[in-house]
Coordinates of C-alpha atoms in Angstrom, one line a residue:
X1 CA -43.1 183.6 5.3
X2 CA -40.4 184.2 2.5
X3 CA -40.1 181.6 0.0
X4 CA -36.6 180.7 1.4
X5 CA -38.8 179.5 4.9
X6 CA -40.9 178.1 2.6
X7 CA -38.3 175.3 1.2
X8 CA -36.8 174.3 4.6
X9 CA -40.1 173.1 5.6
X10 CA -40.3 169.4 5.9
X11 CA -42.1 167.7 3.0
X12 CA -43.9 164.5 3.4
X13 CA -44.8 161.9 0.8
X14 CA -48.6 161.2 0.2
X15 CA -50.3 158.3 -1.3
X16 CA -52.5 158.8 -3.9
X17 CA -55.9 160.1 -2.7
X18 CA -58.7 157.8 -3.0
X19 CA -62.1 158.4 -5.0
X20 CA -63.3 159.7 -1.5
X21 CA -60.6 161.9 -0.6
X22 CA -59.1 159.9 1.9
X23 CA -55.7 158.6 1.4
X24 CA -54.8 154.4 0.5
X25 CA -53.0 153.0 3.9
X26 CA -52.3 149.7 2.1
X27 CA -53.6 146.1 3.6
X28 CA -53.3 145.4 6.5
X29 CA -51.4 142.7 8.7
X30 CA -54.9 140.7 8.4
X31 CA -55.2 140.9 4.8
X32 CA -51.8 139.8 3.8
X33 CA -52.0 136.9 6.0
X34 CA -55.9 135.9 3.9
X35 CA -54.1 136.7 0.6
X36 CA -50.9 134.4 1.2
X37 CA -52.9 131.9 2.4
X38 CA -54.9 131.8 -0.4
X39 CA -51.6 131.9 -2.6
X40 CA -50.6 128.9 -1.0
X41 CA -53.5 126.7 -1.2
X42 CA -52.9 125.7 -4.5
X43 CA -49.3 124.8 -4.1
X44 CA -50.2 123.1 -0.3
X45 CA -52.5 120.8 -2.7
X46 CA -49.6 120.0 -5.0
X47 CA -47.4 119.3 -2.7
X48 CA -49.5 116.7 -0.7
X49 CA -50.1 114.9 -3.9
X50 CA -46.4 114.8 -4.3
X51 CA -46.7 113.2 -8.0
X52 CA -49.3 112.3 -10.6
X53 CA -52.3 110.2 -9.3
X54 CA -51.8 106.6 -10.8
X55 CA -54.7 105.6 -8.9
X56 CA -53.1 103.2 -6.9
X57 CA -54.4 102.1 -3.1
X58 CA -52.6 103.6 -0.3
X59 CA -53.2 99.8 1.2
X60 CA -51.7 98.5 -2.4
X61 CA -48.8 101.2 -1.8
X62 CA -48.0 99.7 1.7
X63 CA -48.2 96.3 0.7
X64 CA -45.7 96.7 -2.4
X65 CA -43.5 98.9 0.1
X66 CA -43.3 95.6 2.2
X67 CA -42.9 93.5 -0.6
X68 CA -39.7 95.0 -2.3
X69 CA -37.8 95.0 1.2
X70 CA -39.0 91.4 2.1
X71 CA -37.7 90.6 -1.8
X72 CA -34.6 92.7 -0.6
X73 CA -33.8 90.6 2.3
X74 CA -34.7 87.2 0.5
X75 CA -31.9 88.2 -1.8
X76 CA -29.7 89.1 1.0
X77 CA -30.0 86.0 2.6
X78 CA -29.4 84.0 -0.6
X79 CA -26.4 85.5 -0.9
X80 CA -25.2 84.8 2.4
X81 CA -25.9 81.4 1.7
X82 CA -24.7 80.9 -1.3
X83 CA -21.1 82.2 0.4
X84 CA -21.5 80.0 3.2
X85 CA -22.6 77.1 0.9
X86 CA -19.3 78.3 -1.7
X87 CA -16.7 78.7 1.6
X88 CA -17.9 75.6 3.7
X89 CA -14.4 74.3 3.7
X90 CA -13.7 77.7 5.8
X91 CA -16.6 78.4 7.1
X92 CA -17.1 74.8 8.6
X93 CA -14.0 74.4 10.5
X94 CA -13.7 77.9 11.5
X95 CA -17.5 77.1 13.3
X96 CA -16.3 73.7 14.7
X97 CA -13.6 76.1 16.5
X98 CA -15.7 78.5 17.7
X99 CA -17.7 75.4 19.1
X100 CA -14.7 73.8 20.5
X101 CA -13.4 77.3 21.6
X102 CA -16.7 77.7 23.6
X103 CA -16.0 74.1 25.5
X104 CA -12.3 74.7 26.4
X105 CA -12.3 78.1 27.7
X106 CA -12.6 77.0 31.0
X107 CA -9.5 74.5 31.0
X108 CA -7.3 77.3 29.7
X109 CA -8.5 79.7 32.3
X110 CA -8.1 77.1 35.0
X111 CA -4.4 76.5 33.7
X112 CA -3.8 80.3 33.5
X113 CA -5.2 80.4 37.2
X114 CA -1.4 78.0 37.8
X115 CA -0.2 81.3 36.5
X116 CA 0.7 79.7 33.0
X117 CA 0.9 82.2 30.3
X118 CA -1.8 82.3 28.3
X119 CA -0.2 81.7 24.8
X120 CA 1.1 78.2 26.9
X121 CA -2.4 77.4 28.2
X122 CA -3.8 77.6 24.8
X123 CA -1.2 75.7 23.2
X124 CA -1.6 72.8 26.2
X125 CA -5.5 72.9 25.6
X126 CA -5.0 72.6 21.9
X127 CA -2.4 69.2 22.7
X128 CA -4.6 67.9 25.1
X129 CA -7.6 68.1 23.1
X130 CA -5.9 65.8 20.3
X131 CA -4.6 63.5 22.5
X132 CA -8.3 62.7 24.1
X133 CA -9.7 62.5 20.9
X134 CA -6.8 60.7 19.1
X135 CA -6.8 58.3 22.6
X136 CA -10.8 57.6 21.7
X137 CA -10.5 56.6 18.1
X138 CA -7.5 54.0 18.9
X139 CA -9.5 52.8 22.0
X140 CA -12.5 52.1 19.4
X141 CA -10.1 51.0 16.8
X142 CA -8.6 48.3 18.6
X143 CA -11.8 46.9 20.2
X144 CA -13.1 46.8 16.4
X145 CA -9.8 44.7 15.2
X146 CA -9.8 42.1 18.4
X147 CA -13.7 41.8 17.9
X148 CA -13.5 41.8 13.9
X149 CA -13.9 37.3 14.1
X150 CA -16.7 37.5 16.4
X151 CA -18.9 40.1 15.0
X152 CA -18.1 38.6 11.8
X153 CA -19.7 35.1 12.6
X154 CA -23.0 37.2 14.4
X155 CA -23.1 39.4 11.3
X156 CA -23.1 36.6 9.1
X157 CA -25.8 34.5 11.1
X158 CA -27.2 38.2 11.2
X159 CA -27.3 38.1 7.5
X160 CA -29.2 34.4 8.1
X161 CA -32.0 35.5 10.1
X162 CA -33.0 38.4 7.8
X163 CA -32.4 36.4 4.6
X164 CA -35.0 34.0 6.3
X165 CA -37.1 36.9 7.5
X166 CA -37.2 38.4 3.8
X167 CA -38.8 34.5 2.6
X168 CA -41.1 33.9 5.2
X169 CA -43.1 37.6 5.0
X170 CA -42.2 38.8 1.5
X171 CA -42.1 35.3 -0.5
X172 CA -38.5 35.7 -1.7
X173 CA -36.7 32.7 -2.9
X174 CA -33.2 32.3 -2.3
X175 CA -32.1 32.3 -5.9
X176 CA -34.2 36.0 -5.7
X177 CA -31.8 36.8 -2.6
X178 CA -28.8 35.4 -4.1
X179 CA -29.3 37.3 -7.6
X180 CA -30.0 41.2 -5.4
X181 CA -26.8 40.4 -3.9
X182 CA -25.2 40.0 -6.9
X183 CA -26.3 43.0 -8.4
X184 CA -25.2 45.1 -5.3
X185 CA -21.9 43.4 -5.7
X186 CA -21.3 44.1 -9.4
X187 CA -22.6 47.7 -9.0
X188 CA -19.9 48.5 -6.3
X189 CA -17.6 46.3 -8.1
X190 CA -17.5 47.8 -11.6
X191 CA -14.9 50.0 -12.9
X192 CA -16.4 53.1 -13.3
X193 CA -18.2 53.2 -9.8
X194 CA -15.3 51.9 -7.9
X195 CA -13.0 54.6 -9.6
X196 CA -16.0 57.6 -8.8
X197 CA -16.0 56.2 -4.9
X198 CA -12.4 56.3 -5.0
X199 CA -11.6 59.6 -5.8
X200 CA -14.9 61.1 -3.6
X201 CA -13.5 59.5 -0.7
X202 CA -10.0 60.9 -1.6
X203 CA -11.1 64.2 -1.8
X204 CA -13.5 63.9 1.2
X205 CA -10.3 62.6 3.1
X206 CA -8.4 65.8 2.0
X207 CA -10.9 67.9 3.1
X208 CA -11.3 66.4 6.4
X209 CA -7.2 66.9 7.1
X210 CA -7.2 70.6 5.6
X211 CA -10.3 71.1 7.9
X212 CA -9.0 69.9 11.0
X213 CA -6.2 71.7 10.9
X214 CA -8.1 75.1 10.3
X215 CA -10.0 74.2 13.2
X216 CA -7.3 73.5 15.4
X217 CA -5.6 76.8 14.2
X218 CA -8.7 79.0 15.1
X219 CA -9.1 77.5 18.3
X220 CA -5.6 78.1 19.6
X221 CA -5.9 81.5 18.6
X222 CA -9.3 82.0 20.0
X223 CA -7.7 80.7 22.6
X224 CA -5.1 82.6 23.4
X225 CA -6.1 86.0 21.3
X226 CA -10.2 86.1 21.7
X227 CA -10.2 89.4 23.2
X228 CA -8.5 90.8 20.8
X229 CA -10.2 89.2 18.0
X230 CA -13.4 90.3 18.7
X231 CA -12.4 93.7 19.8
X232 CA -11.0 94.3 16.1
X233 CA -14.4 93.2 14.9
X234 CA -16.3 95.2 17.4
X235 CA -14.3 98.2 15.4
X236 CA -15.4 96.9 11.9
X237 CA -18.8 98.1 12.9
X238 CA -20.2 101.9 13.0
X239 CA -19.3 104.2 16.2
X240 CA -23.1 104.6 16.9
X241 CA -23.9 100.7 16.3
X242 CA -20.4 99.3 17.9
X243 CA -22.3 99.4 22.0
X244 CA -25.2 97.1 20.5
X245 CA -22.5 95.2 18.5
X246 CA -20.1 94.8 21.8
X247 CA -23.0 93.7 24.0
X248 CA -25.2 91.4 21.5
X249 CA -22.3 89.5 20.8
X250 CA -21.5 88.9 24.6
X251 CA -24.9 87.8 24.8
X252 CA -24.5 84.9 22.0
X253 CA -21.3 84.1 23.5
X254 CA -23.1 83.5 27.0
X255 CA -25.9 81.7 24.7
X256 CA -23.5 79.2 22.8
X257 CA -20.9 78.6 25.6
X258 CA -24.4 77.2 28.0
X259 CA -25.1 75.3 24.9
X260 CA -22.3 73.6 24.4
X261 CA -21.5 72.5 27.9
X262 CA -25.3 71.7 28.9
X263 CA -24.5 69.4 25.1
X264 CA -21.1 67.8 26.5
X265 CA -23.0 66.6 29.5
X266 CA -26.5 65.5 27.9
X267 CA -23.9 63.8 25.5
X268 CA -21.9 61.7 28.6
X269 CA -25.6 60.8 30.2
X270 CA -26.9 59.4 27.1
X271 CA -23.1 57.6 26.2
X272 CA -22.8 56.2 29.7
X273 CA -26.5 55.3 30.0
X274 CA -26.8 53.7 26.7
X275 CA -22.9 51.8 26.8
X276 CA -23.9 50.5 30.2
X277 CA -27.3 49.1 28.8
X278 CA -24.8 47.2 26.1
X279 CA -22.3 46.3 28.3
X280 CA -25.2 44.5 30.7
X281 CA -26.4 43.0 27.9
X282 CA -23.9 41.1 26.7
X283 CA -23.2 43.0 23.6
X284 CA -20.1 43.9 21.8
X285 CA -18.4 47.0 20.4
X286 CA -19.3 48.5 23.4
X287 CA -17.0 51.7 23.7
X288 CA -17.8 52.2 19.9
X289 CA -21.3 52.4 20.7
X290 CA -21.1 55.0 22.7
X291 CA -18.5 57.0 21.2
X292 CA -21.3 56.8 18.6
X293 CA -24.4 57.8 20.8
X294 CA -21.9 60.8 22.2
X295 CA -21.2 62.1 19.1
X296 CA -24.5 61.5 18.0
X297 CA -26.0 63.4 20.7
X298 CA -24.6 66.7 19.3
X299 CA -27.2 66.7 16.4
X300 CA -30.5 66.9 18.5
X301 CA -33.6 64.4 17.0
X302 CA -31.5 62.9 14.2
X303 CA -28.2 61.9 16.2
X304 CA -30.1 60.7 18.9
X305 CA -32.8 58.5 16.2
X306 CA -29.6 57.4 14.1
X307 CA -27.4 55.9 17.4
X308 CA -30.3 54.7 18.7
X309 CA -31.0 52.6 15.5
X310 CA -27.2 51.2 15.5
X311 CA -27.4 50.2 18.7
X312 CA -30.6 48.2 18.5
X313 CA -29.2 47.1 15.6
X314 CA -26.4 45.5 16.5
X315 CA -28.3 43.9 19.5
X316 CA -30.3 42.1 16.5
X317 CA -27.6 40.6 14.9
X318 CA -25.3 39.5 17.7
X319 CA -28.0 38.5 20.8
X320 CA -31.6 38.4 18.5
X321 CA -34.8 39.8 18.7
X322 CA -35.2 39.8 22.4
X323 CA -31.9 41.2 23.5
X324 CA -32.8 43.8 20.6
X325 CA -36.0 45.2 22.0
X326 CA -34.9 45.3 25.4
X327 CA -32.1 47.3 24.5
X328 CA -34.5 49.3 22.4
X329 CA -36.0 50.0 25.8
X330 CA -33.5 51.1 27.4
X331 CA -32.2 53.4 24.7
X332 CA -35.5 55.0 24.9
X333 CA -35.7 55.1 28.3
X334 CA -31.9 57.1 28.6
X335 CA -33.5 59.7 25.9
X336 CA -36.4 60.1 27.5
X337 CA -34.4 61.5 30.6
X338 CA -32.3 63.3 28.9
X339 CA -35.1 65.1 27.0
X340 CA -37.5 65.5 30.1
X341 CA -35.2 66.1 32.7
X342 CA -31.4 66.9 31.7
X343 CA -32.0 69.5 28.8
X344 CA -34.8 72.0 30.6
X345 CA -32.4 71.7 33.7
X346 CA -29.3 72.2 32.0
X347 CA -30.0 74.4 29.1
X348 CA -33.0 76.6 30.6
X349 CA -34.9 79.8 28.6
X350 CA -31.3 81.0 27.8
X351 CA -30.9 78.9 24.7
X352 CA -34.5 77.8 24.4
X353 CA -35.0 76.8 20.4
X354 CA -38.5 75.7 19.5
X355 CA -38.7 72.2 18.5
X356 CA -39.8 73.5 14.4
X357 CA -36.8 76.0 14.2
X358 CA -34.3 72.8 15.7
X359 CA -35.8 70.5 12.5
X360 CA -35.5 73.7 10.2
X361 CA -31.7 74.1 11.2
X362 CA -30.9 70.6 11.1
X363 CA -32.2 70.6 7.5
X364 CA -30.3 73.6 6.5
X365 CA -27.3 72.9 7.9
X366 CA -27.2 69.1 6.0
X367 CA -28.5 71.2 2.3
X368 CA -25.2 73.4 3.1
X369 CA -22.9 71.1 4.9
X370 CA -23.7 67.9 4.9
X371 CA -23.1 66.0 8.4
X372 CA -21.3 68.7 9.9
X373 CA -23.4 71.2 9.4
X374 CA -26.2 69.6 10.7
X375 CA -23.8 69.5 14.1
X376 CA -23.2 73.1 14.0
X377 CA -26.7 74.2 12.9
X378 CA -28.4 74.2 16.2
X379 CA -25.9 75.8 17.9
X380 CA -26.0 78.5 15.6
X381 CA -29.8 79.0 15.7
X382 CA -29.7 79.0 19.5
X383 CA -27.0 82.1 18.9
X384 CA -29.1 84.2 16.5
X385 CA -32.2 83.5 18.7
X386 CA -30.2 85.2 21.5
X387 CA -29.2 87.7 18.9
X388 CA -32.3 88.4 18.2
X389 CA -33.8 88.7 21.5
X390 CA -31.4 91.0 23.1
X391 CA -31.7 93.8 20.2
X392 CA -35.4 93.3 20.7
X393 CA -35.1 93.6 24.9
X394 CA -36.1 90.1 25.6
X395 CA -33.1 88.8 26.9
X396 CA -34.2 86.0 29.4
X397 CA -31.5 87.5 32.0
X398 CA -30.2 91.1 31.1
X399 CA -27.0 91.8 32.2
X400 CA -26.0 94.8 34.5
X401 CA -24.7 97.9 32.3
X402 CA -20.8 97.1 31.7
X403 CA -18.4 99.6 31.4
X404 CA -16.9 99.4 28.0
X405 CA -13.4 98.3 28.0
X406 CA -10.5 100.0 26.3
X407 CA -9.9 97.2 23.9
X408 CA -12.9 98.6 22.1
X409 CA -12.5 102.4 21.5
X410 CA -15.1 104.5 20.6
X411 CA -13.6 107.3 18.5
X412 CA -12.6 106.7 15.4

């Protein structure tokens, strides 16, 4: 074969030969897998340290993982206070309509069912509303003024009794008596306190007008544009979170509308009960009584203690001693039933409160709003309980799956 043959022949590449003649096929598919697994060792140990060893616990890792989000939430909360507390003059009225709002839903339906248009219903609700209450406070106002002689006399002989009391079991003299009363006198007398009480109760006065008539503006519009309303709130939220939003807000609304009405009618038994107790008794003020204990009966424990305590009261110093523990009786005896019997029925696991979180609310709502927030601070405990239950699938009743309406869009 010429050398021309010779240089068309293929050529092939060869490995190095080994020591042994035979040729290096390179590792195989077994010894790359041991060789990159021993590459990786090292940085498989780096990595699950993830950072230099400061030799804390994992248990003390946990536990200050837990602590910085429960201080996280603390701080949360006392900033959500602190706003509340800050924008009570708001915050306050706008609840009281909410409250209201939850109440008076029905009467505007039922007026819409006369085929009334809405805006007209609300409007007639709203009217209504201040004419009953307006109707109450003259009814109490006039029995006060064409009783004012009469209780008068009995508070002065009133005044008598426990003046006589106070020698007989503490050893007080009437010079002793004579010289407390003067000092109560000059302290609510002098200049500088008079002025002080003057101007709290003028601002307190203003605050009370400017409050009502937030109220009343929030419940005509929740009135007549709830839907709406909380549909554009619904949309504030996330797309993902805005079902859970939708339905846990249905869910306190069911919660705090039971409340309310199950309150209105505990309210009536323990007014009616309690004013017919008076009336049999002879006593007077009797509508202002239990204006008092209806009113009172919106601020569960204390309301019910502090009406209670008036009445009995004012059995003391216009009948005496007797009339007062009989009527004592008998306001126990109305609360009793209403606590035993009308709340459980009414009320039921749907806005079930534990006795501890009720004082706890109570107390709360006085530190941030005084009188009315201790009327609005059950109300809202028994809303976040539901709150609370239904994102955690404990809902006493769960409601059937509800098509979402199209007040509430899901796209963005």
């Amino acid at each position: 074969m010429s050398d021309v043959g010779r240089d068309k022949e293929p050529t092939h590449d060869t490995a190095p030969a080994a020591d042994d003649g035979v040729a290096d096929a390179g590792p195989t598919d077994d010894e790359q897998a041991d060789d990159g697994q021993a590459q990786d060792a090292p940085a498989a140990r780096a990595g699950a340290r993830g950072k230099v060893d400061h030799g804390v616990t994992p248990a003390m890792e946990i536990a200050s993982a837990w602590a910085w989000r429960f201080l996280v939430v603390v701080a949360a909360v006392g900033v959500i206070g602190y706003a509340m507390r800050y924008l009570s003059e708001v915050v306050v009225p706008v609840t009281v309509g909410i409250l209201l709002t939850a109440l008076l839903v029905p009467v505007t339906k039922g007026l819409q069912k006369l085929r009334i248009p809405r805006g007209l219903a609300a409007g007639v609700t709203v009217i209504a509303t201040i004419i009953v209450v307006a109707g109450l406070l003259t009814l109490v106002g006039t029995q006060i003024a064409g009783q004012f002689e009469d209780l008068s006399k009995q508070v002065g002989e009133g005044v008598q009794k426990l003046r006589d009391l106070a020698r007989i079991n503490f050893g007080l003299t009437d010079s002793d008596i004579t010289n407390l009363f003067k000092q109560i006198q000059k302290q609510i007398t002098s200049g500088g306190a008079l002025g002080q009480q003057a101007a709290a109760v003028g601002t307190t006065a203003t605050h009370v007008v400017a409050g009502l008539f937030i109220s009343l503006f929030c419940l005509f519009f929740f009135l007549y544009q709830g839907e709406q309303i909380w549909a554009w709130l619904v949309r504030l939220f996330p797309r993902r979170a805005r079902d859970k939003a939708d339905s846990s807000g249905r869910r306190a609304w069911v919660s705090l509308t039971a409340f309310v009405r199950a309150t209105v009618i505990v309210a009536a038994v323990d007014a009616i009960g309690i004013s017919l107790g008076a009336a049999i008794l002879g006593l007077p003020l009797v509508s202002a009584i239990g204006i008092l204990v209806f009113v009172g009966a919106f601020i569960p424990v204390v309301g019910a203690l502090v009406s209670g305590i008036v009445a009995v009261l004012v059995a003391l110093v216009a009948k005496g001693p007797i009339i007062a523990i009989v009527m004592l009786a008998v306001v126990i005896g109305v609360q009793q039933l209403e606590a035993h019997v009308l709340q459980p029925f009414l009320m039921g696991r749907a806005v079930s409160v534990h006795p501890l979180a009720v004082i706890l609310a109570i107390a709360t709502g006085v530190v941030i709003a005084g009188i009315v927030g201790a009327l609005v601070a059950v109300p809202t405990a028994a809303v976040l309980n539901a709150i609370v239950n239904h994102l955690a699938g404990n809902d006493p009743a769960p409601e059937p799956p509800r098509k979402r309406r199209s007040a509430v869009p899901v796209e963005d």
